[in-house]
XYZ file of N, CA and C in Angstrom:
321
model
N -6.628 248.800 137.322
C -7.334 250.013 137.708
C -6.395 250.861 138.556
N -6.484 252.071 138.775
C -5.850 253.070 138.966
C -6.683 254.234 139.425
N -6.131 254.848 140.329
C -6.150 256.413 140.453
C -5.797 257.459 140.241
N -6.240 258.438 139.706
C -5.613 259.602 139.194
C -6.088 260.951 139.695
N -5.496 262.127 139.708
C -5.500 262.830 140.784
C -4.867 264.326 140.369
N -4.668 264.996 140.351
C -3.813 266.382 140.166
C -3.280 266.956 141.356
N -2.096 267.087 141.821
C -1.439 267.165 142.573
C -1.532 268.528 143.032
N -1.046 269.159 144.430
C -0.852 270.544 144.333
C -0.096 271.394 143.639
N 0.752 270.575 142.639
C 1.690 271.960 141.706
C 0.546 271.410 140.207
N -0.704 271.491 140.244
C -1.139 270.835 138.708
C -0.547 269.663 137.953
N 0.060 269.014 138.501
C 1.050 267.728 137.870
C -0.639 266.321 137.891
N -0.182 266.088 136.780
C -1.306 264.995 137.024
C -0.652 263.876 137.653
N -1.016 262.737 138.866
C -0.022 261.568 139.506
C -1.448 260.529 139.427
N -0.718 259.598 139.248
C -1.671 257.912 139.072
C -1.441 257.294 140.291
N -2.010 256.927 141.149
C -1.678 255.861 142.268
C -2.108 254.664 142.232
N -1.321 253.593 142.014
C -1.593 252.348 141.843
C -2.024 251.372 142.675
N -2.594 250.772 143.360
C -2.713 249.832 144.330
C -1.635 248.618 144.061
N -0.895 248.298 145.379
C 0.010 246.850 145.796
C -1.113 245.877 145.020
N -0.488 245.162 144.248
C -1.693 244.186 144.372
C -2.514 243.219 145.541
N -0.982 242.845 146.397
C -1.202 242.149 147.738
C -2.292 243.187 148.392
N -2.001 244.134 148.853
C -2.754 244.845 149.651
C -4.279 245.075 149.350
N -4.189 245.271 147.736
C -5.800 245.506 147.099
C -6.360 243.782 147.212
N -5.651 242.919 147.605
C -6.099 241.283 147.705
C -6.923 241.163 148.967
N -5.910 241.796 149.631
C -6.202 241.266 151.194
C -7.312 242.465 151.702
N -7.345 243.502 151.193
C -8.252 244.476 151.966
C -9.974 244.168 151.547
N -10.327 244.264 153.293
C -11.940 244.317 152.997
C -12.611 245.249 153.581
N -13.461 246.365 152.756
C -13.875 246.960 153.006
C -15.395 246.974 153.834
N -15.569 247.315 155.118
C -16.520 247.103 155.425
C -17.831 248.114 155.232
N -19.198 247.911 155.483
C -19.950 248.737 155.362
C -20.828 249.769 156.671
N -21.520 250.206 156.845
C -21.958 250.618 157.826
C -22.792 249.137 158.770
N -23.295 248.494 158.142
C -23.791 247.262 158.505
C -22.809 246.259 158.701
N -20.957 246.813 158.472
C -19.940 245.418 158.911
C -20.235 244.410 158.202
N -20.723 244.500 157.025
C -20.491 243.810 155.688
C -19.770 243.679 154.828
N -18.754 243.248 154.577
C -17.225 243.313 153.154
C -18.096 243.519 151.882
N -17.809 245.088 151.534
C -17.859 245.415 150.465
C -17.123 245.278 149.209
N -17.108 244.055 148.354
C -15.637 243.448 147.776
C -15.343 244.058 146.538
N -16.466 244.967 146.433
C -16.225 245.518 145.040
C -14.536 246.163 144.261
N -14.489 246.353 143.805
C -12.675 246.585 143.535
C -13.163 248.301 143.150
N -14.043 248.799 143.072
C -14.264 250.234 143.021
C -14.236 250.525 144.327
N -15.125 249.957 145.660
C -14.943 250.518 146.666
C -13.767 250.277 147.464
N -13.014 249.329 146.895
C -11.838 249.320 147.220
C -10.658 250.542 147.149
N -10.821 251.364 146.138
C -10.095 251.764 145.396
C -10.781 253.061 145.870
N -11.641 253.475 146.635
C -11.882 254.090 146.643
C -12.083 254.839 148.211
N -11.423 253.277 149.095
C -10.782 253.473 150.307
C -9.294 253.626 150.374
N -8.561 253.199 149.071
C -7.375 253.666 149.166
C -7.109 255.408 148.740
N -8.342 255.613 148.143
C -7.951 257.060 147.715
C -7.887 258.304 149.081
N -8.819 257.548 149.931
C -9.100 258.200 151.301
C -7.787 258.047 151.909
N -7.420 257.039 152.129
C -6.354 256.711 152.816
C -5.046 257.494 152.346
N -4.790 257.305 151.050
C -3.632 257.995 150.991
C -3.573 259.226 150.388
N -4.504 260.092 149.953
C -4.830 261.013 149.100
C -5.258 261.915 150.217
N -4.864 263.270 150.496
C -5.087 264.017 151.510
C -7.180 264.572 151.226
N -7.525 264.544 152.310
C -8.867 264.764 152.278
C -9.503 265.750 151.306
N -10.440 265.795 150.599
C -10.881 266.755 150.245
C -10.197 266.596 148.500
N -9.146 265.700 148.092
C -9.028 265.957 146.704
C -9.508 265.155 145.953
N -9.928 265.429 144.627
C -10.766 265.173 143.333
C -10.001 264.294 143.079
N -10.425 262.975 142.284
C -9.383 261.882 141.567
C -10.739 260.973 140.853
N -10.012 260.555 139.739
C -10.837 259.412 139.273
C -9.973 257.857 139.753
N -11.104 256.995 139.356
C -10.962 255.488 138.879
C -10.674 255.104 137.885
N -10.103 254.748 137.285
C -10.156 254.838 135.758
C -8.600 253.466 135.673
N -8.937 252.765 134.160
C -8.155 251.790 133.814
C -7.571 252.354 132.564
N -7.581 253.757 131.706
C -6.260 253.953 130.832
C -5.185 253.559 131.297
N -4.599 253.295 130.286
C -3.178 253.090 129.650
C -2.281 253.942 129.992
N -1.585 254.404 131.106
C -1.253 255.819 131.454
C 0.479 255.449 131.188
N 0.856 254.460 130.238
C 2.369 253.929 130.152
C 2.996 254.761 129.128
N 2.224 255.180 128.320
C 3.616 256.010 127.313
C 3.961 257.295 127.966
N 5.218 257.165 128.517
C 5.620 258.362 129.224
C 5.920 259.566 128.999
N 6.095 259.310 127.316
C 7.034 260.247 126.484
C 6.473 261.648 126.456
N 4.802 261.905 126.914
C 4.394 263.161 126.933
C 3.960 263.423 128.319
N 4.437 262.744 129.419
C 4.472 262.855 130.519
C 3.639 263.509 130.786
N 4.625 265.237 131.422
C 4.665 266.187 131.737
C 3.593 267.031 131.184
N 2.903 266.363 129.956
C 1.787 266.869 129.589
C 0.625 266.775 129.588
N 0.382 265.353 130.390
C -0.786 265.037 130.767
C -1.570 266.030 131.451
N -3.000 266.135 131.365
C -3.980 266.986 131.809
C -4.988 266.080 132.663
N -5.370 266.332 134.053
C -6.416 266.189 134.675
C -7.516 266.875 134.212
N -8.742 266.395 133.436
C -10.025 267.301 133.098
C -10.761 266.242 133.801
N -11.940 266.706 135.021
C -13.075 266.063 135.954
C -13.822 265.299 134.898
N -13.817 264.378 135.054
C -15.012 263.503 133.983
C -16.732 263.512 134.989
N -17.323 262.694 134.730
C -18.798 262.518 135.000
C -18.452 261.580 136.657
N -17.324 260.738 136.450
C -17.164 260.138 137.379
C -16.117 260.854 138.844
N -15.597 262.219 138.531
C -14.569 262.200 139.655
C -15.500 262.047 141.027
N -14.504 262.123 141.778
C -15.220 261.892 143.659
C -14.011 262.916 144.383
N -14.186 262.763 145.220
C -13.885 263.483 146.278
C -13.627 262.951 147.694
N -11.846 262.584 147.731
C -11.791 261.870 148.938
C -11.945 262.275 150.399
N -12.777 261.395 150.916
C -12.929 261.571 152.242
C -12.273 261.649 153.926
N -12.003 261.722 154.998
C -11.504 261.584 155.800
C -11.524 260.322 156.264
N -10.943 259.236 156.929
C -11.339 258.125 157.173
C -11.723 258.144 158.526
N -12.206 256.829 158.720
C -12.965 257.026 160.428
C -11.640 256.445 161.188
N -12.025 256.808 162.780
C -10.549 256.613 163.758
C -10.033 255.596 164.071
N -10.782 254.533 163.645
C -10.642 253.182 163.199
C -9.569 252.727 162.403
N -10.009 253.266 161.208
C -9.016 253.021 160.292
C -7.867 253.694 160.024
N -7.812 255.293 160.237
C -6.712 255.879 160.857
C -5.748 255.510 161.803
N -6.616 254.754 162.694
C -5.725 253.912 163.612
C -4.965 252.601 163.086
N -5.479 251.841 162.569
C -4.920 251.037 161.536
C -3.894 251.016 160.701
N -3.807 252.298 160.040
C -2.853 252.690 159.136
C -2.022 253.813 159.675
N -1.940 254.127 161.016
C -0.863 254.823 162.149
C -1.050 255.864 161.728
N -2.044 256.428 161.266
C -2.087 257.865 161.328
C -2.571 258.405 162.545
N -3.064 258.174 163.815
C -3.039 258.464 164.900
C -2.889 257.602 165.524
N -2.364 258.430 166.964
C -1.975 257.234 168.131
C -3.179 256.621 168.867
N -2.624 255.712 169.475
C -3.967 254.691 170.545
C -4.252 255.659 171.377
N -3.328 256.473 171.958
C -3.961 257.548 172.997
C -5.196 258.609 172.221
N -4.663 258.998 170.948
C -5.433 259.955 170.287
C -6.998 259.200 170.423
N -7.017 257.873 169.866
C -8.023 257.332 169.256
C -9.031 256.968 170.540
N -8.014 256.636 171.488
C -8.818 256.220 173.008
C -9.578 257.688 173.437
N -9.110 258.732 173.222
C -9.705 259.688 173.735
C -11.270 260.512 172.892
N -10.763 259.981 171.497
C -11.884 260.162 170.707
C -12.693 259.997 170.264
N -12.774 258.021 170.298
C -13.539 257.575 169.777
C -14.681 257.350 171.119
N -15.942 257.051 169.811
C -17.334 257.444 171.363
C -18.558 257.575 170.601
């Protein structure tokens, strides 16, 4: 499984998950429950590394024959989403802000 995404110059880009990392990560819920699903997985990595606010699917095509690359098209299916901001928690986690930032904000 995979992510896919349209970049800011219209380029379509796939982001793959580490496998290690998609192993070891558990997603929790509002109730601090591990959500183990491999969609909501995948769908905290899109937050994480996908700047807020952009459209991407889930999706398991075959995205290996390269040969028409450059021609691939992003069209929104039934399923795209829309990644989110993450909480200061997990921002903190993945060093996107500092302990000072997070000490002052979180509350």
């Amino acid at each position: 499984m995979k992510i896919i995404y349209a970049q800011d110059n219209g380029v379509l880009a796939q982001l793959i998950p580490a496998p290690n990392f998609l192993a070891k990560l558990a997603v929790l819920d509002a109730d601090g429950n591990d959500t183990v699903t491999l969609e909501n997985k995948l769908i905290h990595i899109a937050n994480k590394d996908l700047p807020t606010g952009t459209k991407y699917e889930i999706t398991d095509e075959d995205l290996s024959d390269r040969s028409f690359r450059d021609a691939w098209e992003y069209v929104a299916g039934a399923s795209e989403k829309t990644s989110e901001a993450l909480s200061l928690e997990d921002q903190l986690k993945y060093n996107k802000i500092t302990q000072e930032y997070y000490d002052a904000n979180a509350g």
